[in-house]
Coordinates of C-alpha atoms in Angstrom, one line a residue:
M1 CA -57.1 -2.2 -70.0
N2 CA -54.5 -4.5 -68.5
K3 CA -54.4 -7.9 -70.2
Y4 CA -55.4 -9.7 -67.1
L5 CA -58.5 -7.5 -66.4
S6 CA -60.4 -9.5 -68.9
F7 CA -60.8 -12.1 -66.2
L8 CA -63.5 -11.7 -63.6
L9 CA -62.3 -9.7 -60.6
P10 CA -63.7 -10.4 -57.2
S11 CA -65.5 -7.6 -55.4
V12 CA -62.6 -7.4 -52.9
L13 CA -60.2 -6.6 -55.7
L14 CA -62.5 -4.0 -57.2
L15 CA -62.6 -2.2 -53.9
F16 CA -58.8 -2.5 -53.7
L17 CA -58.3 -1.0 -57.1
A18 CA -60.7 1.8 -56.5
N19 CA -58.9 3.0 -53.5
C20 CA -55.3 2.7 -54.9
S21 CA -53.3 5.7 -55.9
T22 CA -50.6 6.0 -58.5
Q23 CA -47.4 7.9 -57.8
K24 CA -46.4 10.6 -60.3
T25 CA -43.8 13.3 -60.6
T26 CA -43.0 16.2 -62.9
T27 CA -39.6 17.2 -61.6
E28 CA -36.9 17.7 -64.3
E29 CA -34.1 17.1 -61.8
N30 CA -32.2 13.8 -61.8
I31 CA -33.1 13.2 -58.2
A32 CA -36.8 13.4 -57.9
E33 CA -38.8 15.6 -55.5
Q34 CA -39.9 13.4 -52.7
S35 CA -43.4 14.9 -52.1
N36 CA -45.1 12.4 -54.4
Y37 CA -43.2 9.3 -53.4
P38 CA -43.4 7.0 -50.4
K39 CA -41.8 8.6 -47.4
V40 CA -39.1 6.2 -46.2
S41 CA -36.6 7.0 -43.5
F42 CA -35.0 4.8 -40.9
D43 CA -33.1 5.6 -37.7
K44 CA -30.7 2.8 -38.6
P45 CA -30.1 0.7 -41.8
P46 CA -33.2 -1.5 -42.4
N47 CA -33.2 -5.2 -43.0
I48 CA -34.0 -6.0 -46.6
L49 CA -35.5 -9.4 -47.6
W50 CA -35.9 -10.5 -51.2
L51 CA -38.4 -13.3 -51.9
V52 CA -37.8 -14.4 -55.5
T53 CA -40.0 -16.7 -57.4
E54 CA -39.1 -18.1 -60.9
D55 CA -40.9 -17.9 -64.2
L56 CA -43.9 -15.9 -63.2
S57 CA -46.1 -13.4 -65.1
P58 CA -48.5 -11.2 -63.1
Y59 CA -51.0 -14.0 -62.4
L60 CA -52.4 -12.5 -59.2
A61 CA -55.4 -10.5 -58.2
S62 CA -53.4 -7.4 -57.5
F63 CA -52.4 -7.4 -61.1
G64 CA -55.9 -8.2 -62.4
D65 CA -56.0 -12.0 -62.6
S66 CA -58.4 -13.3 -59.8
T67 CA -58.1 -17.0 -60.8
I68 CA -56.5 -18.1 -57.6
Y69 CA -57.2 -15.1 -55.4
K70 CA -58.7 -17.1 -52.5
Y71 CA -55.9 -19.6 -52.5
T72 CA -53.0 -17.1 -52.1
P73 CA -53.5 -15.5 -48.6
N74 CA -49.8 -14.7 -48.1
L75 CA -49.4 -12.8 -51.4
N76 CA -52.8 -11.2 -50.7
R77 CA -51.4 -10.0 -47.4
L78 CA -48.3 -8.5 -49.0
T79 CA -50.6 -6.7 -51.4
E80 CA -52.7 -5.3 -48.6
E81 CA -49.6 -4.2 -46.6
G82 CA -47.4 -3.1 -49.5
I83 CA -47.0 -1.3 -52.8
T84 CA -47.8 -3.2 -56.0
F85 CA -45.7 -2.1 -58.9
T86 CA -47.7 -2.8 -62.0
N87 CA -45.0 -1.9 -64.7
T88 CA -41.9 -3.9 -63.7
Y89 CA -39.8 -5.6 -66.5
S90 CA -36.7 -7.7 -66.9
P91 CA -34.3 -6.7 -69.6
S92 CA -34.4 -10.4 -70.7
G93 CA -37.1 -13.1 -70.9
V94 CA -35.0 -15.7 -69.2
C95 CA -33.2 -16.2 -65.9
A96 CA -29.4 -16.0 -66.2
P97 CA -29.3 -12.6 -68.1
S98 CA -32.1 -11.4 -65.7
R99 CA -30.0 -12.3 -62.7
F100 CA -27.0 -10.7 -64.2
A101 CA -28.9 -7.4 -64.3
I102 CA -30.1 -7.8 -60.7
A103 CA -26.7 -8.7 -59.3
T104 CA -24.8 -5.9 -61.1
G105 CA -27.3 -3.2 -61.9
M106 CA -26.1 -3.4 -65.5
Y107 CA -27.7 -4.4 -68.8
P108 CA -26.7 -7.9 -69.8
S109 CA -26.4 -6.8 -73.5
S110 CA -24.1 -4.0 -72.4
M111 CA -21.7 -6.3 -70.5
G112 CA -21.8 -9.4 -72.8
G113 CA -24.1 -11.3 -70.4
N114 CA -27.0 -11.5 -72.8
H115 CA -26.6 -15.2 -74.0
M116 CA -28.5 -17.9 -72.2
R117 CA -26.4 -19.3 -70.6
T118 CA -22.6 -18.9 -70.5
T119 CA -21.8 -21.9 -68.2
G120 CA -22.4 -24.4 -71.0
N121 CA -24.1 -27.6 -71.9
S122 CA -23.8 -30.2 -74.7
Y123 CA -24.7 -27.7 -77.3
F124 CA -21.5 -25.7 -76.7
D125 CA -19.6 -28.4 -78.5
E126 CA -21.9 -28.0 -81.5
L127 CA -21.4 -24.2 -81.4
G128 CA -17.6 -24.5 -81.0
I129 CA -17.6 -22.3 -77.9
I130 CA -16.5 -23.0 -74.3
P131 CA -18.2 -22.4 -71.0
Y132 CA -17.1 -19.0 -69.7
D133 CA -17.7 -16.3 -67.2
V134 CA -18.6 -12.8 -68.3
V135 CA -15.8 -10.4 -67.3
T136 CA -17.3 -7.0 -66.3
P137 CA -15.3 -3.7 -66.4
P138 CA -13.0 -2.9 -63.5
G139 CA -14.9 -1.6 -60.5
V140 CA -18.2 -3.4 -61.2
K141 CA -19.1 -5.5 -58.1
M142 CA -22.0 -7.6 -57.1
M143 CA -24.5 -5.5 -55.2
S144 CA -24.3 -7.8 -52.2
E145 CA -20.6 -7.0 -51.8
I146 CA -21.2 -3.3 -51.8
L147 CA -23.8 -3.9 -49.0
R148 CA -21.3 -5.9 -47.1
E149 CA -18.8 -3.0 -47.4
H150 CA -21.4 -0.9 -45.6
G151 CA -22.0 -3.3 -42.7
Y152 CA -24.7 -5.5 -44.0
Y153 CA -24.8 -9.3 -43.5
T154 CA -25.7 -10.7 -46.9
T155 CA -27.1 -14.2 -47.7
N156 CA -28.3 -16.0 -50.7
N157 CA -30.4 -19.2 -50.5
A158 CA -29.6 -20.5 -53.0
K159 CA -29.7 -19.8 -56.8
N160 CA -26.8 -18.0 -58.4
D161 CA -26.9 -18.2 -62.2
Y162 CA -25.4 -14.8 -62.8
Q163 CA -23.5 -15.6 -66.0
F164 CA -20.4 -15.7 -63.8
H165 CA -19.4 -17.4 -60.6
A166 CA -20.2 -15.4 -57.5
T167 CA -17.0 -13.8 -56.2
K168 CA -15.5 -15.0 -52.9
T169 CA -16.4 -11.7 -51.3
A170 CA -20.0 -11.4 -52.6
W171 CA -21.8 -13.1 -49.7
D172 CA -21.5 -13.8 -46.1
E173 CA -23.4 -17.0 -46.9
N174 CA -24.3 -18.5 -50.2
G175 CA -26.0 -21.9 -50.4
R176 CA -29.0 -24.0 -49.4
N177 CA -28.3 -23.3 -45.7
A178 CA -27.7 -19.6 -46.0
H179 CA -29.8 -17.6 -43.5
Y180 CA -29.7 -14.1 -42.0
K181 CA -30.2 -15.6 -38.5
N182 CA -26.4 -16.2 -38.4
R183 CA -25.5 -12.5 -38.5
A184 CA -24.0 -10.6 -35.5
E185 CA -26.4 -9.2 -33.0
G186 CA -27.8 -5.9 -34.2
Q187 CA -26.3 -6.3 -37.7
P188 CA -28.6 -5.3 -40.6
F189 CA -29.1 -8.0 -43.2
F190 CA -29.8 -8.3 -46.9
A191 CA -31.2 -11.8 -47.6
I192 CA -32.4 -13.5 -50.7
F193 CA -34.6 -16.7 -50.7
N194 CA -35.4 -18.3 -54.1
F195 CA -38.5 -20.3 -54.8
E196 CA -38.2 -22.8 -57.6
V197 CA -41.6 -24.4 -57.5
T198 CA -43.0 -22.0 -60.2
H199 CA -40.1 -22.8 -62.6
E200 CA -41.2 -24.0 -66.1
S201 CA -39.7 -27.4 -65.4
R202 CA -42.2 -27.9 -62.6
I203 CA -44.9 -28.0 -65.2
W204 CA -43.8 -31.5 -66.3
V205 CA -41.8 -32.6 -63.2
K206 CA -44.9 -32.1 -61.0
A207 CA -47.4 -33.2 -63.6
E208 CA -48.7 -36.1 -61.6
D209 CA -48.6 -34.5 -58.1
S210 CA -51.7 -33.5 -56.3
L211 CA -53.0 -30.0 -56.9
Y212 CA -53.1 -27.1 -54.5
I213 CA -56.3 -25.9 -56.3
P214 CA -59.5 -27.7 -57.2
E215 CA -59.0 -30.2 -59.9
D216 CA -61.8 -28.6 -62.0
L217 CA -60.8 -25.0 -61.4
E218 CA -61.6 -22.9 -64.5
V219 CA -58.4 -21.3 -65.8
P220 CA -57.9 -18.7 -68.5
I221 CA -56.2 -19.8 -71.7
P222 CA -54.1 -17.1 -73.5
P223 CA -55.3 -16.8 -77.1
Y224 CA -51.8 -17.8 -78.4
L225 CA -52.2 -21.3 -76.8
P226 CA -54.7 -24.0 -77.8
D227 CA -57.7 -24.6 -75.6
T228 CA -57.3 -28.4 -75.2
E229 CA -57.2 -30.8 -72.3
V230 CA -53.4 -30.9 -72.4
A231 CA -53.3 -27.1 -72.2
V232 CA -55.8 -26.8 -69.4
K233 CA -53.9 -29.5 -67.4
D234 CA -50.6 -27.6 -67.7
I235 CA -52.1 -24.3 -66.9
R236 CA -53.8 -25.7 -63.8
R237 CA -50.5 -27.0 -62.8
M238 CA -49.0 -23.6 -63.2
Y239 CA -51.6 -22.0 -61.0
S240 CA -51.2 -24.8 -58.4
N241 CA -47.5 -24.2 -58.3
I242 CA -48.1 -20.5 -57.6
V243 CA -50.3 -21.5 -54.7
E244 CA -47.7 -23.8 -53.4
M245 CA -45.2 -21.0 -53.7
D246 CA -47.6 -18.8 -51.6
V247 CA -47.3 -21.4 -48.8
Q248 CA -43.6 -21.1 -48.9
I249 CA -43.7 -17.3 -48.9
G250 CA -45.9 -17.5 -45.8
E251 CA -43.3 -19.6 -44.0
K252 CA -40.7 -16.9 -44.6
I253 CA -43.0 -14.1 -43.4
K254 CA -43.7 -16.2 -40.2
E255 CA -39.9 -16.6 -39.7
L256 CA -39.6 -12.8 -39.6
E257 CA -42.6 -12.5 -37.2
D258 CA -41.3 -15.2 -34.9
A259 CA -37.9 -13.5 -34.7
G260 CA -39.4 -10.1 -34.0
L261 CA -38.0 -8.7 -37.3
L262 CA -41.1 -8.0 -39.4
D263 CA -41.4 -4.4 -38.0
N264 CA -37.9 -3.4 -39.2
T265 CA -37.6 -5.4 -42.5
I266 CA -38.4 -4.2 -46.0
I267 CA -39.8 -7.1 -48.1
F268 CA -39.4 -7.4 -51.9
W269 CA -41.4 -10.1 -53.6
Y270 CA -41.0 -10.5 -57.3
G271 CA -40.6 -12.9 -60.2
D272 CA -37.3 -13.3 -62.1
H273 CA -39.0 -12.8 -65.5
G274 CA -42.2 -13.7 -67.4
G275 CA -44.2 -16.9 -67.2
P276 CA -43.3 -20.6 -67.8
L277 CA -45.7 -21.3 -70.6
P278 CA -44.9 -21.4 -74.4
R279 CA -44.6 -18.0 -76.0
Q280 CA -43.8 -16.5 -72.5
K281 CA -40.4 -17.3 -71.2
R282 CA -37.4 -16.3 -73.4
L283 CA -39.4 -13.8 -75.5
L284 CA -39.6 -10.0 -75.4
Y285 CA -43.3 -9.8 -75.4
D286 CA -44.8 -8.7 -72.1
S287 CA -45.5 -12.3 -71.4
G288 CA -41.7 -12.8 -71.2
M289 CA -40.5 -9.5 -69.8
Q290 CA -43.2 -8.3 -67.4
L291 CA -43.2 -9.6 -63.8
P292 CA -45.0 -9.0 -60.5
L293 CA -43.3 -6.8 -57.8
I294 CA -44.7 -6.0 -54.4
I295 CA -42.7 -4.1 -51.8
R296 CA -43.8 -4.0 -48.1
F297 CA -42.4 -1.4 -45.8
P298 CA -42.4 -2.2 -42.0
D299 CA -44.3 1.0 -41.1
G300 CA -47.2 0.6 -43.5
T301 CA -45.9 3.2 -45.9
Q302 CA -48.2 3.4 -49.0
A303 CA -49.9 0.1 -47.9
N304 CA -52.5 -1.3 -50.3
T305 CA -51.5 1.0 -53.2
L306 CA -50.5 0.7 -56.8
D307 CA -47.5 2.3 -58.4
D308 CA -47.5 2.4 -62.2
R309 CA -44.0 3.8 -62.7
L310 CA -41.8 1.9 -65.2
V311 CA -39.3 -0.2 -63.3
S312 CA -36.4 -2.3 -64.8
F313 CA -34.4 -5.0 -63.0
I314 CA -31.3 -2.8 -63.4
D315 CA -33.1 -0.5 -61.0
F316 CA -33.1 -3.0 -58.1
A317 CA -29.5 -2.6 -57.1
P318 CA -29.6 1.3 -56.9
T319 CA -33.0 1.1 -55.1
T320 CA -31.7 -1.3 -52.5
F321 CA -28.7 1.0 -51.9
S322 CA -31.0 4.0 -51.7
L323 CA -33.2 2.3 -49.1
A324 CA -30.1 1.4 -47.1
G325 CA -28.9 5.0 -47.2
I326 CA -26.0 4.2 -49.5
K327 CA -25.3 6.4 -52.5
P328 CA -25.5 4.2 -55.6
P329 CA -22.2 3.8 -57.5
D330 CA -21.8 6.0 -60.6
Y331 CA -21.2 3.1 -62.9
L332 CA -24.7 1.6 -62.4
Q333 CA -27.0 1.8 -65.4
G334 CA -30.2 1.7 -63.3
Q335 CA -31.8 4.3 -61.1
A336 CA -33.4 4.2 -57.7
F337 CA -37.2 4.3 -57.6
L338 CA -37.5 4.4 -53.8
G339 CA -35.5 5.8 -50.9
K340 CA -33.0 8.7 -50.4
Y341 CA -31.7 8.7 -54.0
T342 CA -35.0 8.3 -55.8
A343 CA -34.7 9.5 -59.4
K344 CA -37.3 10.9 -61.8
P345 CA -39.5 8.2 -63.4
R346 CA -38.3 6.3 -66.4
K347 CA -39.8 7.0 -69.8
Y348 CA -38.7 3.6 -71.2
V349 CA -37.6 0.1 -70.3
H350 CA -35.4 -2.0 -72.6
G351 CA -34.9 -5.6 -73.3
A352 CA -32.6 -8.0 -75.4
A353 CA -32.8 -11.6 -76.6
D354 CA -29.9 -13.4 -78.2
R355 CA -28.7 -17.0 -77.9
F356 CA -31.0 -19.5 -76.1
D357 CA -29.3 -22.8 -75.6
G358 CA -28.0 -23.7 -79.0
K359 CA -30.0 -21.3 -81.1
Y360 CA -29.0 -17.7 -82.0
D361 CA -31.3 -14.7 -82.6
M362 CA -31.0 -11.0 -81.9
I363 CA -34.0 -8.9 -80.9
R364 CA -34.1 -5.6 -79.0
A365 CA -37.1 -4.1 -77.2
V366 CA -38.2 -0.7 -76.0
R367 CA -41.4 -0.1 -74.0
D368 CA -43.1 2.9 -72.7
K369 CA -46.2 2.8 -70.6
R370 CA -48.4 2.0 -73.6
F371 CA -46.4 0.9 -76.6
K372 CA -43.8 -1.8 -77.3
Y373 CA -41.2 -1.7 -80.1
L374 CA -39.3 -4.7 -81.3
K375 CA -36.3 -4.6 -83.6
N376 CA -35.6 -8.0 -85.2
F377 CA -32.0 -8.2 -86.5
K378 CA -32.5 -11.6 -88.0
P379 CA -35.9 -11.2 -89.8
D380 CA -35.2 -14.1 -92.2
Q381 CA -35.1 -16.5 -89.2
P382 CA -38.3 -18.0 -87.7
Y383 CA -39.6 -16.5 -84.4
Y384 CA -39.9 -20.0 -82.8
L385 CA -36.6 -21.4 -81.6
P386 CA -36.5 -25.1 -80.8
V387 CA -35.3 -25.4 -77.2
T388 CA -35.0 -29.0 -76.2
Y389 CA -35.5 -28.2 -72.5
R390 CA -38.8 -26.5 -73.2
E391 CA -40.1 -29.3 -75.4
Q392 CA -40.4 -31.5 -72.3
M393 CA -43.6 -29.6 -71.4
P394 CA -46.8 -31.3 -72.6
I395 CA -48.4 -28.1 -73.7
M396 CA -45.3 -27.3 -75.9
Q397 CA -45.5 -30.8 -77.4
E398 CA -49.2 -30.2 -78.0
L399 CA -48.4 -26.9 -79.8
L400 CA -45.8 -28.6 -82.0
R401 CA -48.2 -31.4 -82.9
L402 CA -51.1 -29.1 -83.8
N403 CA -48.8 -26.9 -85.8
K404 CA -47.5 -29.8 -87.8
E405 CA -51.0 -31.0 -88.4
G406 CA -52.1 -27.5 -89.5
K407 CA -54.7 -27.2 -86.7
L408 CA -53.6 -24.0 -85.1
N409 CA -55.6 -20.9 -85.7
E410 CA -54.1 -17.7 -87.1
I411 CA -53.2 -16.3 -83.7
Q412 CA -51.8 -19.6 -82.3
S413 CA -49.7 -20.1 -85.5
Q414 CA -48.0 -16.7 -85.4
W415 CA -45.2 -17.9 -83.2
F416 CA -44.2 -20.4 -85.9
R417 CA -43.9 -17.9 -88.7
Q418 CA -40.8 -18.7 -90.9
T419 CA -39.8 -15.0 -91.1
K420 CA -40.2 -11.9 -88.9
D421 CA -41.0 -8.3 -89.6
E422 CA -37.9 -6.2 -89.2
E423 CA -39.8 -3.9 -86.9
E424 CA -42.8 -4.5 -84.7
L425 CA -45.0 -2.0 -82.8
F426 CA -47.7 -3.0 -80.4
D427 CA -50.3 -1.0 -78.5
C428 CA -50.1 -3.0 -75.2
N429 CA -53.2 -1.3 -73.7
N430 CA -55.5 -2.4 -76.6
D431 CA -53.5 -5.4 -77.7
P432 CA -52.1 -6.8 -74.5
Y433 CA -51.0 -10.1 -76.0
E434 CA -49.0 -8.3 -78.7
L435 CA -50.6 -9.9 -81.7
H436 CA -51.2 -7.0 -84.1
N437 CA -48.2 -5.3 -85.5
L438 CA -48.8 -1.6 -86.1
A439 CA -45.4 -0.8 -87.5
N440 CA -46.8 -0.2 -91.0
D441 CA -49.8 1.7 -89.9
P442 CA -49.3 5.5 -90.8
K443 CA -51.3 6.5 -87.7
Y444 CA -48.5 5.3 -85.5
A445 CA -45.6 6.6 -87.6
D446 CA -44.5 9.1 -85.0
K447 CA -44.6 6.6 -82.2
L448 CA -42.6 4.1 -84.3
A449 CA -40.0 6.8 -85.1
E450 CA -39.7 7.7 -81.4
L451 CA -39.2 4.2 -80.1
R452 CA -36.9 3.3 -83.0
A453 CA -34.7 6.2 -82.2
E454 CA -34.8 5.3 -78.5
C455 CA -33.7 1.7 -79.3
E456 CA -30.8 3.0 -81.4
R457 CA -29.8 5.5 -78.7
W458 CA -29.9 2.8 -75.9
M459 CA -27.9 0.3 -77.9
K460 CA -25.2 2.8 -78.8
E461 CA -25.1 4.4 -75.3
T462 CA -24.8 1.0 -73.6
D463 CA -22.3 -0.4 -76.1
D464 CA -24.6 -3.3 -77.0
K465 CA -22.5 -6.5 -77.5
G466 CA -25.1 -8.3 -79.5
F467 CA -23.3 -7.8 -82.8
I468 CA -20.1 -9.4 -81.6
P469 CA -19.9 -13.2 -82.5
E470 CA -19.8 -15.1 -79.3
K471 CA -16.4 -16.7 -79.9
E472 CA -14.9 -13.2 -80.3
L473 CA -16.8 -12.1 -77.1
I474 CA -15.3 -15.0 -75.2
E475 CA -11.8 -14.1 -76.5
S476 CA -12.3 -10.5 -75.3
F477 CA -13.1 -11.8 -71.8
W478 CA -10.6 -14.8 -71.7
P479 CA -7.6 -14.2 -74.0
N480 CA -6.6 -17.5 -75.7
M481 CA -9.7 -19.0 -74.1
A482 CA -8.1 -19.1 -70.7
Q483 CA -9.7 -17.6 -67.7
P484 CA -7.7 -14.7 -66.2
V485 CA -6.6 -15.2 -62.6
T486 CA -6.7 -12.5 -60.0
A487 CA -3.2 -11.6 -58.6
Q488 CA -2.5 -12.5 -55.1
A489 CA -2.9 -9.9 -52.4
A490 CA 0.2 -8.0 -51.2
Y491 CA 0.3 -6.8 -47.6
Q492 CA 2.2 -4.5 -45.3
I493 CA 2.4 -4.7 -41.5
A494 CA 2.8 -1.6 -39.4
N495 CA 1.6 -0.6 -35.9
N496 CA -0.1 -3.9 -35.5
E497 CA -2.2 -3.3 -38.6
L498 CA -2.4 -5.0 -41.9
N499 CA -2.7 -3.0 -45.1
L500 CA -3.6 -4.9 -48.2
S501 CA -3.4 -4.3 -52.0
V502 CA -3.7 -6.2 -55.3
T503 CA -2.3 -5.4 -58.7
T504 CA -5.4 -6.7 -60.6
E505 CA -7.4 -3.6 -61.3
E506 CA -10.3 -3.1 -58.9
A507 CA -10.2 -6.6 -57.6
S508 CA -11.7 -7.4 -54.3
I509 CA -9.7 -8.7 -51.3
G510 CA -11.1 -11.1 -48.7
Y511 CA -9.6 -12.0 -45.4
Q512 CA -10.3 -14.3 -42.5
F513 CA -8.9 -15.1 -39.1
V514 CA -8.5 -18.8 -38.2
E515 CA -7.2 -20.8 -35.3
P516 CA -3.5 -21.4 -35.5
G517 CA -2.8 -24.4 -37.8
A518 CA -6.4 -24.6 -39.1
E519 CA -7.3 -24.2 -42.8
P520 CA -9.5 -21.2 -44.0
T521 CA -13.2 -21.8 -44.7
D522 CA -15.2 -20.3 -47.6
K523 CA -16.4 -17.4 -45.5
W524 CA -14.3 -14.3 -46.4
Q525 CA -14.7 -10.8 -44.9
V526 CA -14.5 -7.9 -47.3
Y527 CA -11.4 -5.8 -47.0
T528 CA -12.1 -2.0 -47.0
N529 CA -9.4 -0.5 -44.8
A530 CA -6.5 -1.4 -42.5
I531 CA -7.1 -4.5 -40.3
S532 CA -6.1 -4.7 -36.7
I533 CA -4.1 -7.9 -36.1
P534 CA -5.7 -10.1 -33.5
E535 CA -3.8 -12.2 -31.0
N536 CA -3.3 -15.9 -31.5
K537 CA -4.9 -16.0 -34.9
D538 CA -3.6 -16.9 -38.4
I539 CA -4.7 -14.5 -41.2
Y540 CA -5.5 -15.7 -44.7
L541 CA -6.1 -13.5 -47.8
I542 CA -7.8 -14.1 -51.1
T543 CA -8.6 -11.9 -54.1
D544 CA -11.3 -12.1 -56.7
R545 CA -13.0 -10.1 -59.5
I546 CA -16.1 -10.8 -61.6
G547 CA -15.2 -13.2 -64.4
Y548 CA -11.7 -13.9 -63.1
A549 CA -10.6 -17.0 -61.2
P550 CA -9.9 -16.2 -57.6
S551 CA -6.3 -16.3 -56.3
E552 CA -5.1 -19.1 -54.1
P553 CA -5.5 -18.3 -50.4
V554 CA -2.4 -16.8 -48.9
K555 CA -1.3 -17.0 -45.3
V556 CA 0.1 -13.8 -43.8
D557 CA 3.5 -14.1 -42.3
L558 CA 3.0 -12.2 -39.1
N559 CA 6.7 -12.4 -38.3
E560 CA 7.8 -10.4 -41.4
N561 CA 8.1 -7.2 -39.4

């Protein structure tokens, strides 16, 4: 049984679950047979809207937790009109590596984006490292840029946090005012709106704000947290923040409706990793990796259904391309789970945890639909890592106080163990909070061997960077600790056309037309082929690549030829 089904489900949800179907396939081909998957086809490229909420486990009725069911009408609507994916996971329990995976379709641990975070803070001085950007292999681009290359207008409002700075050619608009409404008439859009109200910091920042739920609402307390007034207050705040987020989601849906766009827009709603409470975020238990995902198609495809296929964040980029009719690039490590290029279902999802703020660890995870395997590479190190940021949360302070006083029970004190088992195995169906390690139980020896082998295979195949000391990793990205700079664009003019090139391998080129004498703005078009030279315009060029510093803008001398 799902961990959240222990809570009382309303009759509406029981009817909902009873009538839901799960998608399955038996094909052995890489591209799955489409008969058992949602039929999606479009006469023209569809609009795609991502609504992203932060730090959220599946605390919703469609995932089995009915606590705030009657207070979330907009998420309930998405559930009724969309597909609820019940087995969706981030490859990390924290935001920056998770967003790296989403933006690139690559595992953070494979590319060196696994440390939280690379852009630095005061603890960098203590560690003797510098703020840095991950440098991805040549040819790896942000998914938004690839969509731009195929005619999409792409916007991000507003969080980045990718472990690198967004390239100059990644977005048409990127910031607090970014919006798809600014696209050209008839142009398809890919737009992201981020909702920060559910972030862990909002537990303490909004502690004294009024609630969006009854002040005496009964809330469930996970067994690894203490059932105290402090805990109840923080958990009520968490649920209230979800309800506030629901209001914000409703505003975005209404924007679509008012603009006449709801009937040709695919909506993704999801969390960026697991929940905000202690022993959730940053960990590779399901409480840190598992997240809610609902996808609504404009034609009602598979409305009000559940899909239990395993989905990883690295699958989001290829799936978005697939829905847009774009063949996913070969370098992607994920696979499409919807659309033209749908692949056969995953057997496993994977996760990694390394440095968090100033504290290092190394844990790897493999999960199938029932079992979770954890490999602890630093077993002599405690599980709990003191993170100053998290310790601002009252419930975290409560945990630390009770632990110091010896007042936590056996389950609640597990997180504060001074050592870890080298291997852990959990039956997530029967032990949904992952409290009982089965690694030494002979009955599960075959499953342990299977998942151990899969972990080793995955780490080797993806060239896991976790064993490389971070200083050496930075040096491999930025020789002599200096960020590489993208070479300036070269150009040729012939037949009133401009052909561009750059010597930095697989770097992107941006261009823009400006009024004579004016300076370029931060809005660059992506160069894909020869540009027709307009009359009475200046032309500026810029180059960029993930992890590199962009070139300085260059003005084209139109009088050269």
